[in-house]
Short mmCIF file of C-alpha atoms in Angstrom, two decimals:
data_model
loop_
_atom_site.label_atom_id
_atom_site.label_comp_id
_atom_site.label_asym_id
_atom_site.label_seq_id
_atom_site.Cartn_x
_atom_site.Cartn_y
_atom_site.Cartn_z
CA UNK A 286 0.00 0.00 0.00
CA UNK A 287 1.57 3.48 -1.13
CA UNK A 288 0.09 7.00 0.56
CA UNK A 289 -1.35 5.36 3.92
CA UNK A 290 -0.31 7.91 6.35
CA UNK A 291 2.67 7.54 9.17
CA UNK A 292 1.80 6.28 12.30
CA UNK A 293 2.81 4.28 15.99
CA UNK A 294 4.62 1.04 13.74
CA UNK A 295 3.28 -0.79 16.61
CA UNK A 296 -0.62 -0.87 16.17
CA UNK A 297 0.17 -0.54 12.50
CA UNK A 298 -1.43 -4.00 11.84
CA UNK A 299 -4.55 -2.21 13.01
CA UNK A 300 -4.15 0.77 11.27
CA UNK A 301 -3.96 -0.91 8.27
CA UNK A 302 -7.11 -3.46 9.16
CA UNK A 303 -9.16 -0.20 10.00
CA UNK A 304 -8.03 1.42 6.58
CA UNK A 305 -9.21 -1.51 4.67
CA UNK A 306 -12.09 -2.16 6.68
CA UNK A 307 -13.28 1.89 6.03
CA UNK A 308 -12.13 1.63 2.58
CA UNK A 309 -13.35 -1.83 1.22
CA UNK A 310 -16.06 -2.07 3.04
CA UNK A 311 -15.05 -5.30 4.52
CA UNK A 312 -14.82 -6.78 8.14
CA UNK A 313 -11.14 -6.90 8.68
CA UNK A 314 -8.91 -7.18 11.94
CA UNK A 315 -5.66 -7.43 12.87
CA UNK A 316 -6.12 -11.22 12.96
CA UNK A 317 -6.48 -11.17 9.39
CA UNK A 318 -2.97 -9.53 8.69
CA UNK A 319 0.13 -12.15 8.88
CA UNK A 320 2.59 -9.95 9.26
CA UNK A 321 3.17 -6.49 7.83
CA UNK A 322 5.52 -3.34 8.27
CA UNK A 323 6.88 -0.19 6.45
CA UNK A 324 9.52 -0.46 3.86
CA UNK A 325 12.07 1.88 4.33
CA UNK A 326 14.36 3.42 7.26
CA UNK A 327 12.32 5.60 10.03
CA UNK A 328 15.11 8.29 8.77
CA UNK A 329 13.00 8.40 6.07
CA UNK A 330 9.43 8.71 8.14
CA UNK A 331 11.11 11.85 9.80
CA UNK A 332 11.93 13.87 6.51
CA UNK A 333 9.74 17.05 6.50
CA UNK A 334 7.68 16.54 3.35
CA UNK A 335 9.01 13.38 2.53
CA UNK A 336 5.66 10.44 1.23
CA UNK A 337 4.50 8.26 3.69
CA UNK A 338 6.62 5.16 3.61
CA UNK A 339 4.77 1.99 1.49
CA UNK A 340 3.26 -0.74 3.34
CA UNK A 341 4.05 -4.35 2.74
CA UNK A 342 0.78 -6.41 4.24
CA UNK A 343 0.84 -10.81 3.97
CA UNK A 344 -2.59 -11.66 4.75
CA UNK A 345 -3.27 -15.23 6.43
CA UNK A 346 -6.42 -15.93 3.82
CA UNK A 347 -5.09 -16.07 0.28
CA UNK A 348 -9.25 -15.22 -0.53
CA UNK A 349 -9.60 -12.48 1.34
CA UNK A 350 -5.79 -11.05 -0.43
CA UNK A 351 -7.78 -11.36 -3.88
CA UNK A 352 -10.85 -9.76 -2.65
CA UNK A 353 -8.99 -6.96 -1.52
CA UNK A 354 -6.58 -6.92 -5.01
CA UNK A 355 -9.41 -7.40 -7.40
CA UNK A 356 -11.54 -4.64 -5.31
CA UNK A 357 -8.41 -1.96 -5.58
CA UNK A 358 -11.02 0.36 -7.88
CA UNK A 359 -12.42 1.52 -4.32
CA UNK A 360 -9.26 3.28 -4.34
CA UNK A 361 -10.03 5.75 -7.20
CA UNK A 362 -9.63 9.22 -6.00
CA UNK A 363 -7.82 8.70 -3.20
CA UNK A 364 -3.87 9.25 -2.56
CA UNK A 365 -3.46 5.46 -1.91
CA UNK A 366 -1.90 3.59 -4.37
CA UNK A 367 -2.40 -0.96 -4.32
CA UNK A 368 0.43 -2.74 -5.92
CA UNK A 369 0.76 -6.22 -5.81
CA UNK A 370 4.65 -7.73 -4.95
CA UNK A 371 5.91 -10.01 -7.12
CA UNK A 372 8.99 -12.44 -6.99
CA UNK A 373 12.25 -11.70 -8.81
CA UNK A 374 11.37 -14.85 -11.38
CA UNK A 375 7.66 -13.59 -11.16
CA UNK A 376 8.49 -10.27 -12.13
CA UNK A 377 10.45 -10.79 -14.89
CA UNK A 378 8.06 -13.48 -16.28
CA UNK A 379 5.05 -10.42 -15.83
CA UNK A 380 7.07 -7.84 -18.24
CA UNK A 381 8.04 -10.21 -20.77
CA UNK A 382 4.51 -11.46 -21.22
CA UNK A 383 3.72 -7.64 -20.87
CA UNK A 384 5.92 -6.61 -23.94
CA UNK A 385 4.14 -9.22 -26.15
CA UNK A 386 0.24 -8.42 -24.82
CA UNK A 387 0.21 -5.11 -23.72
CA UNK A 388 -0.43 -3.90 -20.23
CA UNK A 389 -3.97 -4.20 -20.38
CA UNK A 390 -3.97 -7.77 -21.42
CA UNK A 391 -1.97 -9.03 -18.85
CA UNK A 392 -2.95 -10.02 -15.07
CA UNK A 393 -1.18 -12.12 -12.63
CA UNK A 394 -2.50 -15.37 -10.39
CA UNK A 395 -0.59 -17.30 -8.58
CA UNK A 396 0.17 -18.91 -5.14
CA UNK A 397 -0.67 -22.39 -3.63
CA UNK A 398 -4.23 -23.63 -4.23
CA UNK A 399 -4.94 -26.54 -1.84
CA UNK A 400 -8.00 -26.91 -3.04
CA UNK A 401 -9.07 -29.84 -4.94
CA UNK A 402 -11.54 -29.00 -7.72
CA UNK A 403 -12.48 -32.78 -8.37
CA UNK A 404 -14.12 -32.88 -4.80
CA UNK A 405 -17.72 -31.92 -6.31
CA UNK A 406 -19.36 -32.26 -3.43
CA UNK A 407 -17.00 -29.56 -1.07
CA UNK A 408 -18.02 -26.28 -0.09
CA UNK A 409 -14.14 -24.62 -0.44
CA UNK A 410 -14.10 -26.44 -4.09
CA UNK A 411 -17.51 -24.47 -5.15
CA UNK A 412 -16.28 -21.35 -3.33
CA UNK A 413 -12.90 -21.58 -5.41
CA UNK A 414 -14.90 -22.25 -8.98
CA UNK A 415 -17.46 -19.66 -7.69
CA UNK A 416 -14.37 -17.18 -7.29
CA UNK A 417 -12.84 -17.90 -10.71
CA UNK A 418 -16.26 -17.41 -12.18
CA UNK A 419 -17.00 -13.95 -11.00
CA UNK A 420 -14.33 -13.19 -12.72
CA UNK A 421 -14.98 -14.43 -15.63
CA UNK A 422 -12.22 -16.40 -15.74
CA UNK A 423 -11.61 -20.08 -16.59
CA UNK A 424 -9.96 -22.95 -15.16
CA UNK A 425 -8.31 -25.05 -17.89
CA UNK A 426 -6.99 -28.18 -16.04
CA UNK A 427 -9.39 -31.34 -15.53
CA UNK A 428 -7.13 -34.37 -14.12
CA UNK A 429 -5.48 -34.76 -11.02
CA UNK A 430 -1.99 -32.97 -10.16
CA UNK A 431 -0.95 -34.72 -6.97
CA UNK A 432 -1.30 -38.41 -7.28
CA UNK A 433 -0.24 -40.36 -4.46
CA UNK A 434 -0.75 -43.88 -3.33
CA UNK A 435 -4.12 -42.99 -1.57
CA UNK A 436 -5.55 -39.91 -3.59
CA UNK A 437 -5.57 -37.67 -6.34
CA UNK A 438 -6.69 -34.34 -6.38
CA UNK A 439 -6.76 -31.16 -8.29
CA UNK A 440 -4.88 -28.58 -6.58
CA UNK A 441 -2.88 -27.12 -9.63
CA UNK A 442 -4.53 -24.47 -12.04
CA UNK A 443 -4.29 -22.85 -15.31
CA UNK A 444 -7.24 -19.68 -15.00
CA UNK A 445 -7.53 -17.90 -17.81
CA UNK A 446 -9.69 -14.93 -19.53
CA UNK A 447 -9.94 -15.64 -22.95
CA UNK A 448 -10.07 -19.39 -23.64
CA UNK A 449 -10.08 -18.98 -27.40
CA UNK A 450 -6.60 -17.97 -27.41
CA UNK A 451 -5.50 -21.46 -25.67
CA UNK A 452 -4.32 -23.92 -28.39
CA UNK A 453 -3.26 -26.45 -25.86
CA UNK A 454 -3.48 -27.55 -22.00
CA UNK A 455 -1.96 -30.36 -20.20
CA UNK A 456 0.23 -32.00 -17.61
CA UNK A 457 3.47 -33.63 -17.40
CA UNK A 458 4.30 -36.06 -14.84
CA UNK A 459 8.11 -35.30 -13.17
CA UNK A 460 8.04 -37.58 -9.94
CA UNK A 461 12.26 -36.53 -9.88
CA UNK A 462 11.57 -32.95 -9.58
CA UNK A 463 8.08 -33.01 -7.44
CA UNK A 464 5.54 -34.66 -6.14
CA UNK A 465 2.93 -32.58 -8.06
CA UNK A 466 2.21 -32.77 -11.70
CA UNK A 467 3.84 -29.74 -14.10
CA UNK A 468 0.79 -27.66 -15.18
CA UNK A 469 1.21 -25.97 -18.75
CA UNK A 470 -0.49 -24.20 -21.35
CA UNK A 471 0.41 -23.11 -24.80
CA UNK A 472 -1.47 -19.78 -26.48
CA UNK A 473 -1.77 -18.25 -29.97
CA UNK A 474 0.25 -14.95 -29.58
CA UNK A 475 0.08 -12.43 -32.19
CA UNK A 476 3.00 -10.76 -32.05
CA UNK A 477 3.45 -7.25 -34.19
CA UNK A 478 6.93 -7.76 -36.45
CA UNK A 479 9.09 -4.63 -36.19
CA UNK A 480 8.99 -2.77 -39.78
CA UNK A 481 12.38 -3.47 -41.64
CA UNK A 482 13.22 -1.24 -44.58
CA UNK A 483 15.41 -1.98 -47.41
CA UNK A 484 16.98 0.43 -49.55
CA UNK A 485 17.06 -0.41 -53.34
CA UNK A 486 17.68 1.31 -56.83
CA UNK A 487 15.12 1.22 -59.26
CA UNK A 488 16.38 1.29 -62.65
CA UNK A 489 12.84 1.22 -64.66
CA UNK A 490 13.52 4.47 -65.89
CA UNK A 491 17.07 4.16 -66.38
CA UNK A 492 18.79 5.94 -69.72
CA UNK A 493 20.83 3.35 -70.68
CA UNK A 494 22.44 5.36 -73.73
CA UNK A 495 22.97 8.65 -71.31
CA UNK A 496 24.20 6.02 -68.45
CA UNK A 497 26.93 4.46 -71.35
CA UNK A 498 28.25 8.54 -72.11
CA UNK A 499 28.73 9.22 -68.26
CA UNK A 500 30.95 5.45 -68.05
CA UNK A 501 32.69 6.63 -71.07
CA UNK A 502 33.66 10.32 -69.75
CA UNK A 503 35.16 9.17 -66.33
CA UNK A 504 39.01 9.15 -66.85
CA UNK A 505 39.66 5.17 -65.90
CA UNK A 506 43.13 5.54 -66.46
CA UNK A 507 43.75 8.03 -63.57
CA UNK A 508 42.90 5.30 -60.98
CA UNK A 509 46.18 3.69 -61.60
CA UNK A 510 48.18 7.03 -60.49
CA UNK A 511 46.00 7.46 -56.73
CA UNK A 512 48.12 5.63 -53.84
CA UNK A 513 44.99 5.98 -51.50
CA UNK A 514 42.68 2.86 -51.80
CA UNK A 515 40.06 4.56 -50.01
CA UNK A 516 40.04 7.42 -52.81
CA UNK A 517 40.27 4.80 -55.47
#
């Protein structure tokens, strides 16, 4: 969180859990923050005009993170800015795909989902689809991901928002690297060439008989007398 004022760092939890409460309209407490604290030295805090230092919050219910993220519009017109931290591999991964879609075509989902979509009959399995779905978004993968001795489940996903653009979907089993099932996805990208220009000589409207004079008036001969190869 960017622009949420300076404060006592130690009821910040609830600072922030009142802020998102008043904000989001949700019930939130303290209980529902992890962990969370202000990036940057307090050096910084004391600066005379200096912004409010950003907030970095880890919330202990991954569904009430992307309630929160997905809601961020509530924040229109306000000074506070939500930004979503990626990892280093994540991040990188983001601004390739972003250079090939465009901003606006891009979104990021991920995390652990320990929810297994084959269980029809579980309420967390209908509250995950129910999720995806409000969305408008799609979950691609259909067999089980972790298969051990005693069960398989679905706990890996592919969510998507445009399932047209998905030529393929499927897992690959890797028991050497992990116990789960590798998840991928391949997808028709249209991606804009960059223009190339060539520069050629058009001789359509060539004079050949005035192009034979001008050979015939250059002195040839003279080449033989200049020492300098880049002259000649």
């Amino acid at each position: 969180l960017f622009g949420v004022p300076e404060g006592d760092t130690r009821i910040l939890p609830d600072t922030i859990a009142n802020f998102i409460s008043a904000k989001f309209k949700l019930e939130v407490t303290a209980g529902d923050i992890n962990f969370c604290y202000r990036m940057g030295s307090s050096a910084q805090a004391d600066r005379k005009g200096k912004r409010p230092r950003p907030v970095a919050v880890y919330f202990v219910n991954r569904w009430l993170r992307d309630k929160i993220f997905f809601s961020k519009s509530n924040l229109k017109g306000s000074s506070v800015v939500l930004s979503e931290i990626l990892t280093e591999n994540a991040l990188q991964l983001y601004k390739q795909t972003k250079t090939i879609l465009g901003a606006k075509n891009v979104w990021t989902w991920r995390g652990d989902f320990n929810t297994d979509l084959l269980d029809f009959e579980s309420a967390k399995a209908k509250y995950v689809s129910d999720i995806i779905e409000s969305f408008g978004m799609k979950q691609l993968i259909k067999q089980p991901t972790r298969i051990t001795a005693n069960t398989a489940t679905l706990i890996d996903y592919i969510i998507v928002s445009n399932e047209e653009i998905v030529r393929d979907v499927a897992t690959i089993h890797a028991a050497e690297v992990s116990d789960h099932e590798l998840v991928y996805c391949i997808i028709d990208v249209n991606v804009k060439q960059k223009q190339t220009f060539v520069t050629v000589r058009n001789f359509k409207k060539l004079n050949y008989e005035q192009f034979k004079s001008d050979l015939q008036s250059i002195p040839w001969r003279n080449i033989y007398d200049i020492n300098d190869a880049d002259s000649k």
